[in-house]
Amino acid sequence: MAQRVSVNDGAAGSKRTSRVRVAVRLRPYLDKQDEKGEGPCVRGLGPQKLEIINWRNATETLQYQFDVFHGEQTTQQEVFLTSVKPILPHILNGQNASVFAYGPTGAGKTHTMLGSQEQPGIIPRAVKEVFKLVDVQEKEQDGWEYSVGMSYLEIYNEKVLDLLSPGSQDLPIREDKDRNILIPGLTRTPLLSFTDFDTHFIPASLNRTTASTKINQRSSRSHAILLIKVVKSQRGPPHRQQTGKLYLVDLAGSEDNRRTGNQGIRLKESGAINLSLFTLSKVVDALNAGAGGRVPYRDSKLTRLLQDSLGGSAHSVMITNIAPEYRYYFDTFSALNFAAKSKQIVNRPFVRETVLAPTIGKQCSFMFFFFLFSFLFVNNRVCNDDNFIPSLLAPLKRAREEQEAGGSGEPQNKKSKEGKKAERSSSPPVHPHSSPDSSVLDRLLALEKMMMGSAERERLNLLKTVAQSRKEIQMLKEKQKELEDKANMLNKQNETVEKESKDALLFKTNLPPLHRKQSTAAKPRKQQAVVTPLQVSQVQPLQQCAVVCKPSQFLDKKKKRIQIEVCEGKENGGVDRPPADDVNWESHLDSALLEQSRKTILQTLNSGSLKDLKSLQLIGDKKAKLIMGWREIHGDFTQV
């Protein structure tokens, strides 16, 4: 069974809590990245301090303090010795450790974790150090043996992919009863030495998704996680087993798509990367807030896998990579703020230990019964005799009764006589040569208790469970009966209510149903509209308003046109309504009057104000403004 042992009980710790250690590494200044020649915006003030220019006021600076600050001249060896090596011994004692690189794209995270052949990064150095520690421990501790294995995966577009088997699909993330994060189906490769690791890790690293952007020629498009698992097993009983894990995480950098020029697939990849990093920031904020609130580990697969590293049970180190150029200013500023929040997170490491319970195998039990029955046959006893075992155990029982009688204060002779009488009346006589050894009797008595007591106990437990289940079934039947009675009562009440309502409806609906009557009266004729003639700015004499009217033969029969009649000799120029007959009329204006009206309208359109344009028929405020705008752009109108 698995047990949790506090860090105080382990061999490599003295604290129950472990704060996340934060180291900041500054990339060397590149002239190619600084197009304007503005110089660096960040500089170190010591082994733990640095400052950055305040973007609100260029004359001021903002200072930060972390556990370690690695300047531009820091080597890979110095980064490993000061930040990573101190947490590696915890792995061999059943605890977890985690190292992950964070920062914007192009700041040097992959170089810090992987490095090159001339300058290896943290991953190869850490694995080599683990094998060195294992060799030292095997020499010092003879009763323990160690096994090392590796797994390698990437999170690409929120999909967990196995880098050791490139053809695998999206893998699920699970959690066991001990709240350990598991990935079913993930390949685990056993390692015997560092050369084995090198042969498996280099081809798997080539399977990681990378692409080129405007800022970084080889930009990581996924988060890569390397898992090193060390199992420490005890050779002898009680066969203890301790399991430690080392997580080495190379995070993809946050990207500004305006500067990287991402499009299509690159844009989708950057969206997934920024979303997972934003969820990581929310997790850090929730952990710092405390108060038992919800921590959104499940909002992203990255935070789900880093659950043990942030606020979990691991010794964690975060290496924040930043760039000194001004074009990375806001990325560097946000990365430093994130690092400052992360160093406040507290983890609670413990030793993961498993103890194997001792079990009696089938072969051992078979040999035990074989020797038992051979002993019985050697003593010429008949195995199928029902009184054999009671007669064999009678002397031992008699001796225990005598001891009990002696301890209770009664005379031993009386007790012994009563015991002899009861024995003679209850048990048959025992052969004189059948007095077995006391040790054998003890073993037989223990065997009888082991064989009979377990079955009797199981039978009693079974009877109890059966009786309890019967009681529960009876109670459920009674509740069901009560519910059925209530349902029948409600049905009867509903039936009576429905009958009463039907009777009331029958009483009310004896009268014939009401229908809407169709109106027989003639519909009033709609009033026909009267259209006034075109208005002009000057009043024309009445004699020029002569209208020649003639019947129209081309009008639609369904639509009744408007009859306009302007009579000569009327001073008011009024319009009379047409007679109410079926004859349709069509109006025709005088050509001279029409031409004069067109000129007047054209003059108004070309030189009239907004008020003059609105005085025209069918011209509102919006159309008048459109006419004035068109007139300013294209000039005067030529015709109406």
XYZ file of C-alpha atoms in Angstrom:
640
model
C 0.000 0.000 0.000
C 1.087 3.587 -0.665
C 2.079 5.833 2.219
C 2.900 9.538 2.509
C 5.935 10.261 4.612
C 6.613 13.850 5.597
C 9.804 15.503 4.502
C 11.127 15.443 8.064
C 11.139 11.643 7.954
C 12.974 11.539 4.656
C 16.695 11.617 4.269
C 16.952 14.717 2.127
C 14.901 17.464 3.631
C 14.326 19.507 6.741
C 11.229 21.555 5.867
C 7.606 20.657 5.355
C 7.135 23.409 2.746
C 9.262 24.447 -0.187
C 8.927 27.798 -1.963
C 9.264 27.997 -5.739
C 12.782 29.226 -6.529
C 12.903 31.814 -9.341
C 16.026 32.534 -11.378
C 16.222 35.199 -14.109
C 18.630 34.834 -17.028
C 19.410 37.795 -19.294
C 20.210 36.996 -22.901
C 23.244 38.754 -24.443
C 22.539 41.991 -26.283
C 22.240 41.580 -30.081
C 22.869 44.555 -32.346
C 20.789 43.015 -35.139
C 17.707 43.007 -32.916
C 18.143 46.690 -32.011
C 17.355 48.500 -35.263
C 17.168 51.987 -33.708
C 20.358 51.622 -31.670
C 18.594 52.442 -28.375
C 20.727 50.122 -26.255
C 19.571 47.687 -23.555
C 16.548 48.393 -21.362
C 17.567 45.943 -18.572
C 20.739 45.613 -16.544
C 21.832 43.635 -13.488
C 22.609 45.200 -10.129
C 24.060 42.132 -8.397
C 23.687 38.362 -8.020
C 20.006 38.745 -7.093
C 18.903 42.195 -8.324
C 18.176 43.811 -11.683
C 16.461 46.932 -12.925
C 14.394 47.875 -15.963
C 13.519 51.322 -17.315
C 10.067 52.558 -16.333
C 8.012 52.870 -19.519
C 5.880 55.613 -17.961
C 8.909 57.748 -17.109
C 12.188 57.083 -18.902
C 14.163 58.837 -16.161
C 13.097 56.233 -13.577
C 13.827 52.493 -13.215
C 12.001 49.570 -11.624
C 14.008 47.137 -9.498
C 13.329 43.419 -8.963
C 14.909 40.918 -6.580
C 14.892 37.142 -7.186
C 16.691 34.091 -5.811
C 19.352 34.204 -8.540
C 20.121 36.585 -11.391
C 22.213 35.269 -14.295
C 23.759 38.034 -16.360
C 24.786 38.081 -19.993
C 28.163 36.425 -19.300
C 26.767 33.526 -17.242
C 27.593 30.079 -18.657
C 25.383 27.001 -18.864
C 27.447 25.290 -16.165
C 26.905 28.153 -13.714
C 23.152 28.147 -14.340
C 22.977 24.406 -13.687
C 25.128 24.451 -10.538
C 23.375 27.379 -8.847
C 19.747 26.723 -9.803
C 19.137 23.072 -10.745
C 21.662 20.792 -9.036
C 20.524 21.474 -5.416
C 17.064 19.930 -6.008
C 18.177 16.722 -7.763
C 18.998 14.629 -4.618
C 15.310 14.808 -3.615
C 14.400 12.550 -6.541
C 16.342 9.598 -5.125
C 14.401 9.842 -1.846
C 10.896 9.505 -3.284
C 10.133 13.208 -3.877
C 9.331 15.161 -7.044
C 11.278 18.021 -8.611
C 10.475 20.359 -11.480
C 12.478 22.773 -13.636
C 10.783 24.865 -16.321
C 11.905 27.764 -18.523
C 9.556 30.723 -19.043
C 9.806 33.867 -21.153
C 8.919 35.544 -24.459
C 9.802 34.094 -27.836
C 13.420 34.642 -28.823
C 14.661 35.085 -25.251
C 16.714 31.847 -25.155
C 14.522 29.292 -23.325
C 15.353 26.352 -25.615
C 19.044 27.236 -25.479
C 18.889 27.187 -21.680
C 17.145 23.804 -21.534
C 18.780 21.962 -24.462
C 21.917 23.931 -25.307
C 24.326 22.621 -27.925
C 27.095 20.046 -28.200
C 29.710 22.558 -27.078
C 27.484 24.021 -24.315
C 24.939 21.430 -23.139
C 21.851 22.772 -21.438
C 20.029 21.891 -18.250
C 18.355 18.708 -19.553
C 21.498 16.716 -20.455
C 23.371 17.981 -17.408
C 20.513 17.081 -15.049
C 20.113 13.546 -16.455
C 23.866 12.945 -16.216
C 23.826 14.146 -12.614
C 20.923 11.781 -11.787
C 22.920 8.787 -13.021
C 25.920 9.906 -10.962
C 23.787 10.112 -7.835
C 22.311 6.667 -8.526
C 25.789 5.138 -8.830
C 26.879 6.710 -5.542
C 23.767 5.531 -3.722
C 24.083 1.955 -5.010
C 27.639 1.774 -3.676
C 26.745 3.212 -0.273
C 23.439 1.354 0.275
C 23.620 -2.374 -0.391
C 20.002 -3.222 0.405
C 18.492 -0.943 -2.276
C 18.324 -1.056 -6.053
C 17.473 1.748 -8.494
C 15.729 1.865 -11.886
C 15.542 4.933 -14.158
C 13.065 5.561 -16.978
C 12.105 8.450 -19.261
C 9.023 9.793 -21.060
C 8.914 12.724 -23.478
C 5.825 14.584 -24.689
C 4.703 17.888 -26.197
C 1.514 19.956 -25.953
C 0.715 21.196 -29.460
C -2.565 23.077 -30.023
C -3.900 21.668 -26.716
C -3.078 18.087 -27.760
C -0.766 15.830 -25.757
C 1.549 14.020 -28.209
C 4.134 11.344 -27.408
C 7.517 12.317 -28.886
C 9.006 8.846 -28.337
C 6.302 7.349 -30.608
C 5.465 10.005 -33.231
C 2.449 8.154 -34.656
C 0.409 8.428 -31.438
C -2.782 10.465 -31.156
C -3.949 12.911 -28.497
C -3.353 11.291 -25.086
C -5.712 11.821 -22.125
C -4.672 13.182 -18.729
C -5.924 11.324 -15.648
C -5.609 11.563 -11.870
C -5.387 8.549 -9.553
C -6.790 8.158 -6.035
C -3.606 9.643 -4.540
C -4.035 12.794 -6.712
C -1.066 11.930 -8.924
C -1.238 13.076 -12.554
C -1.050 10.190 -15.045
C -1.043 9.941 -18.846
C -2.307 6.528 -19.979
C -0.592 5.277 -23.112
C 2.543 7.412 -22.686
C 5.714 5.557 -23.640
C 8.136 4.860 -20.766
C 11.634 3.832 -21.845
C 13.984 2.251 -19.253
C 17.493 3.721 -19.082
C 20.687 2.052 -17.941
C 23.128 4.898 -18.566
C 23.423 8.373 -20.013
C 24.280 6.956 -23.442
C 20.884 5.202 -23.515
C 19.240 8.547 -22.751
C 21.173 10.243 -25.537
C 20.154 7.647 -28.117
C 16.448 8.078 -27.306
C 16.305 11.809 -26.550
C 17.997 13.245 -29.659
C 15.631 11.583 -32.219
C 12.622 12.460 -30.046
C 13.696 16.152 -29.926
C 13.625 16.255 -33.722
C 9.942 15.258 -33.603
C 9.055 18.444 -31.738
C 7.114 21.036 -33.760
C 9.156 24.121 -34.712
C 8.723 26.889 -37.312
C 10.203 30.179 -38.434
C 8.789 33.623 -37.579
C 9.971 37.180 -38.134
C 11.509 37.278 -34.662
C 12.864 33.740 -34.255
C 14.202 31.545 -37.047
C 13.552 28.332 -35.057
C 10.588 29.079 -32.834
C 9.105 26.321 -30.654
C 5.418 25.888 -31.476
C 4.668 23.595 -28.531
C 5.432 23.036 -24.850
C 7.883 20.132 -24.344
C 7.975 18.113 -21.084
C 10.633 15.507 -20.266
C 9.856 13.150 -17.369
C 12.659 11.247 -15.588
C 11.311 8.628 -13.143
C 13.573 7.036 -10.497
C 12.271 4.013 -8.534
C 14.152 3.002 -5.381
C 13.309 -0.556 -4.203
C 14.357 -2.450 -1.078
C 15.639 -5.952 -1.756
C 14.632 -7.505 1.559
C 11.459 -7.288 3.643
C 9.361 -5.210 4.103
C 10.144 -4.441 0.423
C 9.720 -0.666 0.593
C 9.600 1.255 -2.685
C 10.097 5.006 -3.211
C 9.274 6.765 -6.481
C 10.683 10.172 -7.480
C 9.988 12.171 -10.641
C 11.903 14.972 -12.353
C 9.964 17.262 -14.733
C 12.091 19.260 -17.209
C 9.788 21.669 -19.074
C 10.615 23.897 -22.045
C 7.664 26.269 -22.464
C 6.860 27.970 -25.758
C 7.204 31.734 -25.633
C 4.375 34.240 -25.632
C 4.051 35.992 -29.004
C 2.813 39.331 -30.291
C 1.327 38.508 -33.706
C 1.793 42.114 -34.871
C 5.569 41.690 -34.620
C 5.901 38.008 -35.520
C 3.698 38.313 -38.639
C 1.908 35.010 -37.917
C -0.772 33.950 -40.372
C -2.789 30.802 -40.967
C -1.409 27.823 -39.019
C 1.205 29.948 -37.217
C -1.568 32.251 -35.988
C -3.562 29.297 -34.633
C -0.473 27.934 -32.894
C 0.326 31.272 -31.256
C -3.284 31.548 -30.081
C -3.052 28.164 -28.333
C 0.328 29.083 -26.801
C -0.853 32.455 -25.475
C -4.056 30.910 -24.091
C -2.173 28.248 -22.132
C 0.293 30.824 -20.769
C -2.622 33.062 -19.768
C -4.151 30.120 -17.875
C -0.768 29.593 -16.199
C -0.852 33.217 -15.060
C -4.372 32.730 -13.658
C -3.183 29.668 -11.722
C -0.350 31.696 -10.167
C -2.764 34.499 -9.234
C -5.195 32.029 -7.653
C -2.424 30.381 -5.638
C -1.195 33.734 -4.374
C -4.730 34.824 -3.486
C -5.160 31.789 -1.211
C -8.386 31.674 0.841
C -9.160 28.193 -0.467
C -10.498 29.438 -3.798
C -10.647 27.451 -6.997
C -7.346 27.063 -8.832
C -8.025 26.673 -12.611
C -5.636 23.761 -13.231
C -8.146 22.041 -15.524
C -8.593 25.039 -17.847
C -5.484 24.036 -19.827
C -3.514 20.843 -20.361
C -0.281 22.667 -19.571
C -1.459 23.716 -16.109
C -2.915 20.246 -15.591
C 0.521 18.696 -16.073
C 2.227 21.417 -14.006
C -0.238 20.950 -11.142
C 2.396 19.146 -9.077
C 5.010 21.830 -9.799
C 2.894 24.862 -8.846
C 1.229 24.540 -5.469
C 1.745 20.748 -5.409
C 4.336 18.446 -3.870
C 7.448 19.159 -5.955
C 10.637 21.135 -5.407
C 10.237 23.648 -8.257
C 12.666 25.976 -10.017
C 11.533 28.483 -12.652
C 14.132 30.034 -14.965
C 12.774 33.222 -16.530
C 14.547 34.189 -19.750
C 14.428 37.840 -20.830
C 15.870 39.905 -23.695
C 17.609 43.293 -23.235
C 16.466 45.014 -26.487
C 13.767 47.675 -26.462
C 11.645 45.825 -28.987
C 11.132 43.165 -26.281
C 10.424 45.727 -23.557
C 6.789 44.902 -22.777
C 7.409 41.151 -23.075
C 10.307 41.456 -20.644
C 8.264 43.636 -18.302
C 5.373 41.152 -18.160
C 7.786 38.194 -17.730
C 9.434 39.867 -14.737
C 6.053 40.570 -13.146
C 5.042 36.933 -13.640
C 8.308 35.758 -12.073
C 7.792 38.068 -9.094
C 4.353 36.539 -8.501
C 5.606 32.971 -8.944
C 8.254 33.182 -6.231
C 5.477 33.546 -3.637
C 4.034 30.087 -4.368
C 4.610 27.469 -1.656
C 4.722 23.709 -2.364
C 4.383 20.872 0.139
C 6.694 18.010 -0.853
C 6.408 14.538 0.666
C 8.016 11.131 0.162
C 6.081 8.700 -2.031
C 6.636 5.303 -0.494
C 4.982 1.940 -1.146
C 5.199 -1.020 1.241
C 4.460 -4.517 -0.093
C 2.360 -6.505 2.410
C 3.693 -10.078 3.103
C 1.501 -12.806 1.567
C 1.516 -16.626 1.861
C 1.814 -18.207 -1.541
C -0.085 -21.219 -2.765
C 3.041 -23.345 -2.733
C 3.747 -22.560 0.944
C 0.193 -23.400 2.013
C 0.305 -26.673 0.057
C 3.572 -27.699 1.733
C 2.179 -26.832 5.164
C -0.874 -29.063 4.754
C 1.271 -31.826 3.250
C 3.533 -31.969 6.303
C 0.538 -31.784 8.648
C -1.218 -34.795 7.178
C 2.029 -36.759 6.899
C 2.563 -36.181 10.633
C -0.923 -37.496 11.360
C -0.410 -40.631 9.292
C 2.969 -41.319 10.873
C 1.255 -41.360 14.305
C -1.197 -44.030 12.966
C -4.256 -41.806 13.336
C -7.265 -42.193 11.101
C -8.020 -39.010 9.228
C -11.697 -39.662 8.688
C -12.377 -40.087 12.432
C -14.718 -37.269 13.551
C -13.545 -37.433 17.175
C -9.854 -37.261 16.346
C -9.304 -33.492 16.472
C -11.446 -32.947 19.627
C -9.608 -35.786 21.412
C -6.302 -34.283 20.269
C -7.205 -30.874 21.651
C -8.800 -32.128 24.917
C -5.616 -32.088 27.041
C -4.818 -28.542 26.020
C -8.334 -27.377 26.818
C -8.187 -29.165 30.190
C -4.923 -27.475 31.072
C -6.361 -24.034 30.222
C -9.419 -24.719 32.365
C -7.204 -25.664 35.309
C -5.245 -22.438 34.907
C -8.447 -20.400 34.836
C -9.763 -22.224 37.923
C -6.523 -21.582 39.763
C -6.678 -17.882 38.929
C -10.300 -17.507 40.102
C -9.605 -18.669 43.697
C -11.763 -21.861 43.762
C -10.349 -25.230 44.926
C -8.509 -26.939 42.136
C -9.596 -30.445 43.143
C -13.258 -29.578 42.820
C -12.696 -27.951 39.491
C -10.673 -30.852 38.211
C -13.319 -33.369 39.305
C -16.082 -31.432 37.596
C -13.915 -31.138 34.483
C -13.231 -34.859 34.467
C -16.920 -35.711 34.827
C -17.895 -33.347 32.010
C -15.103 -34.723 29.841
C -16.174 -38.350 30.461
C -19.787 -37.547 29.672
C -19.031 -35.509 26.542
C -15.942 -37.015 24.915
C -14.897 -40.591 24.179
C -11.829 -42.077 25.873
C -8.442 -41.100 24.546
C -5.751 -43.648 23.784
C -2.910 -43.624 26.249
C -0.248 -43.306 23.581
C -1.930 -40.288 21.962
C -0.563 -37.518 24.156
C 0.911 -35.142 21.570
C 3.495 -32.523 22.147
C 2.264 -29.151 23.512
C 3.826 -27.192 20.647
C 2.046 -29.367 18.105
C -1.223 -28.830 19.969
C -0.728 -25.076 19.915
C -0.146 -25.152 16.183
C -3.198 -27.333 15.599
C -5.351 -25.057 17.737
C -4.132 -22.004 15.827
C -4.813 -23.822 12.561
C -8.338 -24.681 13.678
C -9.028 -21.070 14.614
C -7.600 -19.828 11.312
C -9.609 -22.333 9.237
C -12.883 -22.233 11.163
C -12.872 -18.704 12.523
C -12.554 -16.951 9.146
C -15.391 -18.966 7.595
C -17.633 -18.424 10.624
C -16.878 -14.725 10.619
C -17.646 -14.441 6.928
C -20.880 -16.363 7.441
C -21.939 -14.038 10.269
C -21.087 -10.971 8.234
C -23.050 -12.362 5.311
C -26.058 -13.060 7.535
C -25.877 -9.507 8.892
C -25.759 -8.001 5.428
C -28.651 -10.192 4.270
C -30.750 -9.194 7.277
C -29.937 -5.528 6.755
C -30.802 -5.734 3.056
C -34.095 -7.436 3.899
C -34.952 -4.646 6.320
C -34.141 -2.058 3.683
C -36.263 -3.906 1.103
C -39.160 -4.038 3.569
C -38.861 -0.327 4.283
C -38.764 0.448 0.578
C -41.861 -1.661 0.012
C -43.698 0.204 2.764
C -42.669 3.565 1.299
C -43.755 2.397 -2.147
C -47.126 1.353 -0.786
C -47.587 4.743 0.900
C -46.702 6.549 -2.299
C -49.136 4.393 -4.289
C -51.936 5.147 -1.809
C -51.213 8.867 -2.076
C -51.185 8.630 -5.863
C -54.553 6.828 -5.877
C -56.043 9.502 -3.609
C -54.780 12.260 -5.887
C -56.168 10.472 -8.964
C -59.586 10.178 -7.324
C -59.575 13.848 -6.395
C -58.580 14.813 -9.951
C -61.366 12.679 -11.375
C -63.980 14.331 -9.166
C -62.682 17.796 -10.084
C -62.767 16.925 -13.791
C -66.363 15.653 -13.517
C -67.486 18.838 -11.802
C -65.782 20.998 -14.408
C -67.346 18.990 -17.253
C -70.833 19.368 -15.726
C -70.298 23.108 -15.382
C -69.152 23.336 -19.002
C -72.167 21.368 -20.228
C -74.445 23.728 -18.322
C -72.815 26.764 -19.806
C -72.568 25.507 -23.385
C -76.227 24.650 -23.966
C -76.523 27.819 -26.045
C -75.369 27.665 -29.645
C -71.771 28.739 -30.173
C -71.071 32.295 -31.144
C -69.776 32.980 -34.638
C -68.577 36.211 -36.131
C -71.226 37.487 -38.480
C -70.294 38.515 -41.979
C -71.162 42.121 -42.658
C -73.706 42.493 -45.487
C -73.467 46.262 -45.715
C -71.468 47.749 -48.557
C -67.983 48.732 -47.590
C -67.390 52.484 -47.667
C -65.376 53.587 -50.642
C -61.884 54.660 -49.719
C -61.191 58.292 -50.152
C -59.043 58.874 -53.208
C -55.928 60.940 -52.834
C -55.614 64.274 -54.563
C -52.207 65.097 -55.978
C -51.351 68.755 -56.302
C -49.375 69.904 -59.338
C -45.651 70.597 -59.108
C -44.951 73.631 -56.973
C -42.713 76.390 -58.292
C -41.192 79.373 -56.614
C -43.264 81.904 -58.634
C -47.030 81.846 -58.994
C -48.050 81.327 -62.610
C -51.113 82.940 -64.173
C -54.212 80.863 -64.166
C -54.574 80.965 -67.903
C -51.396 78.933 -68.333
C -52.779 76.132 -66.139
C -54.992 74.657 -68.775
C -55.173 70.898 -68.641
C -56.331 68.723 -71.488
C -57.948 65.558 -70.094
C -58.671 62.436 -72.051
C -59.570 58.873 -71.044
C -56.647 56.554 -70.380
C -56.690 53.200 -72.094
C -53.453 51.811 -70.640
C -54.105 51.995 -66.899
C -54.318 48.855 -64.796
C -57.833 47.810 -63.964
C -56.923 46.808 -60.413
C -55.404 50.199 -59.522
C -57.454 53.340 -59.845
C -55.430 56.307 -60.847
C -56.033 59.811 -59.599
C -58.074 62.207 -61.653
C -56.715 65.701 -61.713
C -58.694 68.496 -63.144
C -57.613 72.107 -63.102
C -60.323 74.359 -64.423
C -59.747 77.620 -66.205
C -61.103 80.848 -64.740
C -60.678 79.759 -61.114
C -58.616 82.222 -59.173
C -57.554 79.891 -56.454
C -56.125 77.268 -58.813
C -57.968 74.623 -56.763
C -58.444 71.008 -57.736
C -61.888 69.394 -57.887
C -62.444 65.764 -56.912
C -63.246 63.390 -59.747
C -66.747 61.981 -60.199
C -67.455 58.633 -58.600
C -67.796 56.599 -61.752
C -65.833 53.757 -63.317
C -64.095 55.920 -65.955
C -60.325 56.400 -65.405
C -58.543 59.574 -66.455
C -54.956 60.489 -67.178
C -53.541 64.004 -66.662
C -51.323 65.850 -69.160
C -49.650 69.177 -68.398
C -48.933 71.877 -70.914
C -45.461 71.471 -72.495
C -44.423 75.114 -71.999
C -45.426 75.019 -68.363
C -43.593 71.707 -67.888
C -40.417 73.075 -69.487
C -40.507 76.171 -67.336
C -41.018 74.080 -64.212
C -38.049 71.894 -65.137
C -35.802 74.930 -65.507
C -36.936 76.267 -62.150
C -36.284 72.882 -60.470
C -32.859 72.614 -62.175
C -31.960 76.091 -60.928
C -33.033 75.143 -57.431
C -30.952 71.956 -57.567
C -27.815 73.815 -58.732
C -27.961 76.956 -56.597
C -30.642 76.456 -53.988
C -29.983 76.196 -50.268
C -30.916 73.274 -48.028
C -34.255 74.914 -47.260
C -34.979 75.473 -50.975
C -34.177 71.839 -51.782
C -36.464 70.632 -49.007
C -39.281 72.747 -50.466
C -39.311 70.495 -53.542
C -41.757 67.625 -53.596
C -40.483 64.237 -52.278
C -37.227 65.868 -51.135
C -36.489 65.519 -47.418
C -33.582 66.482 -45.217
C -31.490 63.408 -46.055
C -31.982 63.678 -49.815
C -31.311 67.410 -49.736
C -27.968 66.833 -48.011
C -27.069 64.113 -50.515
C -27.879 66.472 -53.412
C -25.700 69.229 -51.974
C -22.836 66.759 -51.429
C -23.074 65.395 -54.947
C -23.198 68.975 -56.299
C -19.972 69.911 -54.481
C -18.134 66.863 -55.844
C -19.441 66.572 -59.424
C -20.649 70.116 -60.223
C -24.032 71.388 -61.467
C -26.877 69.235 -62.716
C -27.533 69.398 -66.480
C -31.077 68.030 -66.685
C -33.931 66.906 -64.493
